[in-house]
Coordinates of C-alpha atoms in Angstrom, one line a residue:
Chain D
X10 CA 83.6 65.8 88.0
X11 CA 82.5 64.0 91.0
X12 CA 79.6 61.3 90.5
X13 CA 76.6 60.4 92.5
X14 CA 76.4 56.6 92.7
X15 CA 73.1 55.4 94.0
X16 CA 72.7 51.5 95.3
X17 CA 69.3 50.4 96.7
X18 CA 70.4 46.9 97.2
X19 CA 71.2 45.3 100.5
X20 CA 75.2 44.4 100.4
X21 CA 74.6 40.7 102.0
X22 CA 71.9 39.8 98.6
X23 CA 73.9 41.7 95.7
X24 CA 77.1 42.8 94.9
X25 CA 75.6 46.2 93.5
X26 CA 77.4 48.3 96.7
X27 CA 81.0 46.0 96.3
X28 CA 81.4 47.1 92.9
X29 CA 79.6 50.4 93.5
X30 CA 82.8 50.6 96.0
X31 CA 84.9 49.0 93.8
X32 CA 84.3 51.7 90.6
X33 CA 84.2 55.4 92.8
X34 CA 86.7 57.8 92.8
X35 CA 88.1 60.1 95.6
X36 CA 85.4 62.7 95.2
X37 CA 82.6 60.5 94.9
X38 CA 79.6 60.5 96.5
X39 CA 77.0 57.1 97.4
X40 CA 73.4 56.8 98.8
X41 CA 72.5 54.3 100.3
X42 CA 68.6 53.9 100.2
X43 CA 65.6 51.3 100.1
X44 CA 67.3 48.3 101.3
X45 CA 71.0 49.6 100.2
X46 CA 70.8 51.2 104.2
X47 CA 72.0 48.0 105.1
X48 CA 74.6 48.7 104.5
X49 CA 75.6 51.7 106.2
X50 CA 75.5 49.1 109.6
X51 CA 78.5 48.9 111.4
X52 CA 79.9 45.6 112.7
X53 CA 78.9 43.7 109.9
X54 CA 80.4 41.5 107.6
X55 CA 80.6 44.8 104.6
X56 CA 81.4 47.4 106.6
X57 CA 85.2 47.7 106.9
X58 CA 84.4 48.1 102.9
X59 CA 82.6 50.7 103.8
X60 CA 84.7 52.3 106.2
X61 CA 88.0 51.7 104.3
X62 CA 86.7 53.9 101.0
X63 CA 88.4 56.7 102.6
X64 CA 88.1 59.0 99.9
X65 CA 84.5 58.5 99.2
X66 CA 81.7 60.0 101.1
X67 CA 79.0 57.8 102.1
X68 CA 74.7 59.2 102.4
X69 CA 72.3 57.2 104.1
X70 CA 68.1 58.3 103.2
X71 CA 66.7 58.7 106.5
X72 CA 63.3 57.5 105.6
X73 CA 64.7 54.0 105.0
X74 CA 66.7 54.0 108.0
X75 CA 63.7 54.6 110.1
X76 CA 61.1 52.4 108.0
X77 CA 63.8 49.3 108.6
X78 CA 64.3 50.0 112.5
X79 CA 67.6 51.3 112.4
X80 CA 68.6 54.4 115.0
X81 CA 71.6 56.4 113.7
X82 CA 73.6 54.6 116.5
X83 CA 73.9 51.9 114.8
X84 CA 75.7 53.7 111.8
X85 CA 79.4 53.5 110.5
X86 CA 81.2 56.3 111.7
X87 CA 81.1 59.2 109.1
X88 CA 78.1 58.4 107.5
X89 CA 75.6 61.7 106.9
X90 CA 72.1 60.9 107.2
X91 CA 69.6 62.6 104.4
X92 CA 66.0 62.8 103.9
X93 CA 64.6 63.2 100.2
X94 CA 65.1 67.1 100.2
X95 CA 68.9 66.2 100.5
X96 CA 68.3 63.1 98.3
X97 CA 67.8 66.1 95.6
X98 CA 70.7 67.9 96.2
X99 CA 73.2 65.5 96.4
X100 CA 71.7 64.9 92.7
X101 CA 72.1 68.2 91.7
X102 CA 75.4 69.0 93.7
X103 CA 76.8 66.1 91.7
X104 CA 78.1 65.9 87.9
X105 CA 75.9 62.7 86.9
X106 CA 74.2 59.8 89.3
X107 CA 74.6 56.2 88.3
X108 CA 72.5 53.8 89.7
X109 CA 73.9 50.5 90.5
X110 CA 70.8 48.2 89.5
Chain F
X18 CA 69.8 70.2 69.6
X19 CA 74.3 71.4 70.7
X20 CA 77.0 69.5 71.3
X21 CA 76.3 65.5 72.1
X22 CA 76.2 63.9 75.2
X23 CA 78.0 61.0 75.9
X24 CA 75.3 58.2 77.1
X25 CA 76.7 54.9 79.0
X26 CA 74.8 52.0 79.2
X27 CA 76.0 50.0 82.2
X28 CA 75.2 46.3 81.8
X29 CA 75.9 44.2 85.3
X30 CA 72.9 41.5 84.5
X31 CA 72.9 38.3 82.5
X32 CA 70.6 37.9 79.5
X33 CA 67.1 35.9 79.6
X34 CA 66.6 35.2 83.4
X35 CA 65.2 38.6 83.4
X36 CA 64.4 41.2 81.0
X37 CA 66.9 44.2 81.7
X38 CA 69.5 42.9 79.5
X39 CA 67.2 42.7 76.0
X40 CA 65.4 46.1 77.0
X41 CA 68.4 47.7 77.8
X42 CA 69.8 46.6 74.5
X43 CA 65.9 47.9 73.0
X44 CA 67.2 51.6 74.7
X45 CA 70.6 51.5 73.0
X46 CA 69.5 51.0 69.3
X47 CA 67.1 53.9 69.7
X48 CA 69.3 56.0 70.8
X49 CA 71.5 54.9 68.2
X50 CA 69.9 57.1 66.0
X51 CA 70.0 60.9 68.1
X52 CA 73.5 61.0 67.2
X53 CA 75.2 61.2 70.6
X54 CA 78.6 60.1 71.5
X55 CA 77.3 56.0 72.9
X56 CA 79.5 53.9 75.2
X57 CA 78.6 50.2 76.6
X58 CA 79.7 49.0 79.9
X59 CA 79.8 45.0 80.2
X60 CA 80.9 44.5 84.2
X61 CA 79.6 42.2 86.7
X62 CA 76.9 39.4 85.4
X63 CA 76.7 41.9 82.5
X64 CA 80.0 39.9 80.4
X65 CA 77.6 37.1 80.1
X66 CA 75.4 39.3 78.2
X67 CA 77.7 39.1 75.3
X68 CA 79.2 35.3 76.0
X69 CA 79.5 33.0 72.5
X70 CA 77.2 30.2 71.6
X71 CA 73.8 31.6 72.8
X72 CA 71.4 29.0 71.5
X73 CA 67.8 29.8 73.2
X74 CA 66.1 27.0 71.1
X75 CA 65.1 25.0 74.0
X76 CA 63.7 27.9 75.8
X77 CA 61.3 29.2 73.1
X78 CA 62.4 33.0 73.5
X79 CA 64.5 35.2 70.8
X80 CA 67.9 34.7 71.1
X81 CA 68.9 38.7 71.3
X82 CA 73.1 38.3 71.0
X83 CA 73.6 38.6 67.2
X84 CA 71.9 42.1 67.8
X85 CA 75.1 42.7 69.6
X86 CA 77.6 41.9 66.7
X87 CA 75.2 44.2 64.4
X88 CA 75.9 47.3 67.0
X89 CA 78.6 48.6 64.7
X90 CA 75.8 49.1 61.9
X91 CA 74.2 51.6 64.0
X92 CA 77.4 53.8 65.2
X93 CA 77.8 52.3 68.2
X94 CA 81.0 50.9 68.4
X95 CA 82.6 51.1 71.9
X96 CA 82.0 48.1 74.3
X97 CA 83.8 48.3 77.2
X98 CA 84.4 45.4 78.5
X99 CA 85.9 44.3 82.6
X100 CA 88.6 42.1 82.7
X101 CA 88.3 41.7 86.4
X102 CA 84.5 40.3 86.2
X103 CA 85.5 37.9 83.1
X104 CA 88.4 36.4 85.5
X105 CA 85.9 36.4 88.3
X106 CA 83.3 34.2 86.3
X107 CA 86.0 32.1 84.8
X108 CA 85.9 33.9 81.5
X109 CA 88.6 34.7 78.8
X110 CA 88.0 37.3 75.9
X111 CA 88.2 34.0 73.7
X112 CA 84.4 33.3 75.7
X113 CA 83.2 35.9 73.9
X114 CA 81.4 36.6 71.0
X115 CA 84.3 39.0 68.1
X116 CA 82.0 41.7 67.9
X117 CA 83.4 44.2 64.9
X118 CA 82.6 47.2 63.4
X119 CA 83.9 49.0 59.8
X120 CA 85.2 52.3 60.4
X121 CA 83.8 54.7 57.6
X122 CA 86.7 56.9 58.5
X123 CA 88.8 54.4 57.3
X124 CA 88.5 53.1 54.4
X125 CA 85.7 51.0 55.9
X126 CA 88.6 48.3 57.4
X127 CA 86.9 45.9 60.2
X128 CA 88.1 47.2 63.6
X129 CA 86.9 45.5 67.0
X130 CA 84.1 46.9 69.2
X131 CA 85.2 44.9 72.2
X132 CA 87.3 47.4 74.5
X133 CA 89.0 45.4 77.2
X134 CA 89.9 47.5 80.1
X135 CA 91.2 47.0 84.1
X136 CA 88.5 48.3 86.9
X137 CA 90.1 51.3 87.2
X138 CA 89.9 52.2 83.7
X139 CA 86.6 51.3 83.7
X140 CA 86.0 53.5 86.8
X141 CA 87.9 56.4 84.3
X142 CA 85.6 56.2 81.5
X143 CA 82.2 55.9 83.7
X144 CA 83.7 59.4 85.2
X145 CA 83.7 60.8 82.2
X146 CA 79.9 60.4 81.2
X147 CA 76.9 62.7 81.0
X148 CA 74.5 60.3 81.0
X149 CA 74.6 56.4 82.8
X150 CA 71.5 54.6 82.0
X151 CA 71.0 51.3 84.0
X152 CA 67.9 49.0 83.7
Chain N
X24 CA 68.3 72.5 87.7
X25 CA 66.4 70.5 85.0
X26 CA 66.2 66.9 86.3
X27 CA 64.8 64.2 83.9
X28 CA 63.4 60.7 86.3
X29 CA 63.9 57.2 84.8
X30 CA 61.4 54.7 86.4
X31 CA 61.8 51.1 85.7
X32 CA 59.9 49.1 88.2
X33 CA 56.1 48.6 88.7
X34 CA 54.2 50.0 91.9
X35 CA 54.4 47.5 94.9
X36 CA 56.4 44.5 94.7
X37 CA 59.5 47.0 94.3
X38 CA 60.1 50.3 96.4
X39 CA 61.7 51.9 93.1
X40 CA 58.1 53.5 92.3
X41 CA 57.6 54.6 95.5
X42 CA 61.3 56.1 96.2
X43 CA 61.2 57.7 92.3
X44 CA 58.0 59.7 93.4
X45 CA 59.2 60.6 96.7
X46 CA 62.3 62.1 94.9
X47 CA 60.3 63.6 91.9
X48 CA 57.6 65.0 94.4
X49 CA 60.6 67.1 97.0
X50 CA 62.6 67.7 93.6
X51 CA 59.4 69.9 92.5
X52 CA 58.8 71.4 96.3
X53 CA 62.7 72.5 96.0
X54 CA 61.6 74.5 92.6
X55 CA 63.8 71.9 90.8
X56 CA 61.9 71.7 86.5
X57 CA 61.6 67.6 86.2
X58 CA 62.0 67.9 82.1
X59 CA 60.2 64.5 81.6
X60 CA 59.3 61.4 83.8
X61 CA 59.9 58.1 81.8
X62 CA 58.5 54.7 82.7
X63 CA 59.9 51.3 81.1
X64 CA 60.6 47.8 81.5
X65 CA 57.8 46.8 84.2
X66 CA 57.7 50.6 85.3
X67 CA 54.9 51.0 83.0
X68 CA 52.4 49.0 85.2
X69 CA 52.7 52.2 87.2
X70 CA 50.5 53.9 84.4
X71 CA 47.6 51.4 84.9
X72 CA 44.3 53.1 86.0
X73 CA 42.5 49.9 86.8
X74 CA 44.6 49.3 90.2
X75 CA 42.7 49.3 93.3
X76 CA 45.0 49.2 95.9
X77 CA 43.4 48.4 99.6
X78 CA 42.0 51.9 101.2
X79 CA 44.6 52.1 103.7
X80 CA 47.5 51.8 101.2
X81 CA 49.4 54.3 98.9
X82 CA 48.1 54.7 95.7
X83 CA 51.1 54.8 93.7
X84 CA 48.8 55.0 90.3
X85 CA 47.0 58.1 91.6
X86 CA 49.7 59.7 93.3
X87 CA 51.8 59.9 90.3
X88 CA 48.2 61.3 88.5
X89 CA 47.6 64.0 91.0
X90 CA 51.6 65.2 91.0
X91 CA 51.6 65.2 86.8
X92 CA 48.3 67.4 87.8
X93 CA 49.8 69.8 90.4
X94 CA 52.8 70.6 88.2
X95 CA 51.7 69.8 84.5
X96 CA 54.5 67.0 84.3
X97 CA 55.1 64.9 81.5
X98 CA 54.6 61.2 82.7
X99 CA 55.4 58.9 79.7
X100 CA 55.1 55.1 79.0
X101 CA 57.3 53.5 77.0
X102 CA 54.7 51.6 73.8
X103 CA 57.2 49.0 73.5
X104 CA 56.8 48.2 77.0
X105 CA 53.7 49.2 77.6
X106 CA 52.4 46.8 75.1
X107 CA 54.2 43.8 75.7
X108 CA 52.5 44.1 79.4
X109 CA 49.0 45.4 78.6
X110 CA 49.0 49.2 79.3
X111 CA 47.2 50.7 76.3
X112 CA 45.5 54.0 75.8
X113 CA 42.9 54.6 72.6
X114 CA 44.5 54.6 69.7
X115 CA 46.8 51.6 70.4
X116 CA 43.9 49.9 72.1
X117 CA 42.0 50.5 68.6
X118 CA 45.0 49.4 66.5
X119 CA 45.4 45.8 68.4
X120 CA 41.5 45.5 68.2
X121 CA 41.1 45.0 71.7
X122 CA 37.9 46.4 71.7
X123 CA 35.9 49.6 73.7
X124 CA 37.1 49.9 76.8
X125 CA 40.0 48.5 76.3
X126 CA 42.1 51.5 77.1
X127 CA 43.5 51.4 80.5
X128 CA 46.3 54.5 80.5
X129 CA 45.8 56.6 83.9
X130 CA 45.1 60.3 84.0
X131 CA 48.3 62.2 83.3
X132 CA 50.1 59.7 81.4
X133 CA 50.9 59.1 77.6
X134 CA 52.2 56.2 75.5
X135 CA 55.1 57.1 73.6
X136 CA 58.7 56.0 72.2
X137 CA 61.9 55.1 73.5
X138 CA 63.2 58.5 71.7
X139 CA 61.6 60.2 74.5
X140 CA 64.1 58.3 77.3
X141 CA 66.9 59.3 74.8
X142 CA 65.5 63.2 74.5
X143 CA 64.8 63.2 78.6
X144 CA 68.6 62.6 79.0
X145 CA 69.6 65.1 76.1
X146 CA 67.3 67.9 77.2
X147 CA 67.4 67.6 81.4
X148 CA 70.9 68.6 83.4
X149 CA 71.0 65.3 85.6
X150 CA 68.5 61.8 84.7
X151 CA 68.0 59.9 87.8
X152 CA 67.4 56.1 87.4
X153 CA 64.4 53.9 89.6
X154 CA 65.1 50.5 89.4
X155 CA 65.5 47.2 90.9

């Protein structure tokens, strides 16, 4: 019964993608969009969070990415990069979505 | 209308520096009444929501936290409240407002509302939703 | 699927309204139903037809108008909200007596109660929240 979480907030202003992290289960997927891509940078201060929720798998929405100037390069290692077509199915490939507001 | 759903309302926001907490609380007694199987969520910022000794006086807006305690009136009578964010913000379960219910199945005795669980039970129980409304 | 949208941020000083109609618009391109889309707390501003938005920005107003258009969606307002930040259509216009004209409801949308957020979840197979 794998969940959908969905944090829009950038990890270095909120906690939302922390406890997002802190509350998914193996099996779990989370998008990070708007300024939640932040997150999704490697080499910062959040990302070994990140990188160390092995059992989770981590989405990126390309059209934030690219409105905010980062290239894919710049990504942690394992994250998949979607654009709002994907947004959908990763809602609808999912049991529920919870948005961490 | 089949079987219910089972509806969360996830709470991470303190009351009266922004709306979210009192509209969210707006959503929950509405619901209240389309029979469906309700849960709360207090985690984060969100244990403040139901902290004792709210007085909003000085401020001039409605003091929304007895409409908490009178939850139980309207069915919904599981609260699920973090231990990990009340340790984080200093907080014991004696900070908090005894929040009851009567259980009609039981001879009407007073039972608490107030569910205290570990993050990882609290991860269970959000796993186990239809529905998670956030505001 | 049967996807019900959950908007709770105005147009513009949040990217909520703008990501909840990017996702509502490629939900309907992918022949996804959206069941309902429901606009509270300051998400209600987005339901306002007397924005005018510079000519080289989005409309968010009359984007989410055209798309309720195109695909016969229901867009609804929460009243409670709606009225506690000025978004009124005729009849609640009439019954605050704030005179002809008053009503400022967009093309598309409706003014209705919070039973219809609790009915969007009940009736769609996933509800996706907009927020900030």
């Amino acid at each position: 019964m794998p969940t959908l979480h969905m944090v829009n907030k950038s990890p270095f202003e909120r906690n939302a993608l922390q406890s997002c992290l802190a509350h998914a289960l193996d099996g779990d997927g989370v998008l990070l969009f708007e300024d939640g891509v932040y997150g999704a940078i490697k080499g910062s201060s959040v990302s070994g969070d990140v990188e160390g929720k092995g059992g989770v798998k981590i989405y990126v929405l390309g059209a934030d990415l690219g409105a905010r100037g980062i290239e894919s390069g710049r990504l942690i290692e394992g994250i998949t990069v979607v654009d709002y077509p994907g947004f959908v199915d990763l809602v609808t490939s999912h049991d529920r979505s919870q948005s961490w507001l | 209308m089949s079987e219910a759903k089972k509806f969360l309302y996830v709470n991470r926001r303190a009351p009266y520096g922004t709306i979210y907490a009192l509209e969210s609380l707006e959503v929950v007694l509405i619901g209240a009444a389309f029979d469906q199987d309700v849960s709360l969520a207090f985690i984060d910022d969100g244990v403040f929501q139901i902290a004792k000794g709210q007085d909003t006086k000085s401020l001039g807006v409605k003091n929304f936290s007895p409409t908490y305690r009178a939850l139980g009136d309207y069915g919904v009578t599981k609260l699920y409240v973090e231990k990990e964010s009340l340790a984080e913000r200093g907080l014991t379960e004696d900070d908090l407002m005894p929040i009851i219910y009567e259980d009609e199945n039981d001879n009407f005795a007073e039972k608490p509302s107030l569910i205290f669980v570990d993050r990882a039970e609290m991860a269970k129980m959000m796993s186990e939703q239809d529905i998670v409304l956030s505001f | 699927m049967k996807l019900s949208i959950l908007v709770n941020e105005g147009p513009y000083t949040h990217q909520a309204a703008d990501s909840a109609y990017q996702f509502t618009k490629a939900a309907l391109e992918k022949g996804n139903e959206i069941f309902r889309v429901f606009f509270y707390n300051d998400g209600v501003n987005n339901g306002t037809r007397l924005t005018v938005p510079p000519q080289d920005d989005r409309n968010i107003q009359k984007n989410w108008s055209e798309l309720a258009e195109q695909y016969k969606l229901d867009l609804v307002v929460c009243i409670a909200a709606a009225q506690r930040r000025g978004i009124l259509d005729e009849g609640e216009a009439k019954r605050h007596g704030k005179g002809e004209g008053a009503a400022n409801i967009a093309p598309g949308f409706r003014i209705s109660g919070l039973g219809q957020l609790i009915e969007a979840g009940i009736e769609a197979d996933r509800l996706v929240v907009f927020g900030d």
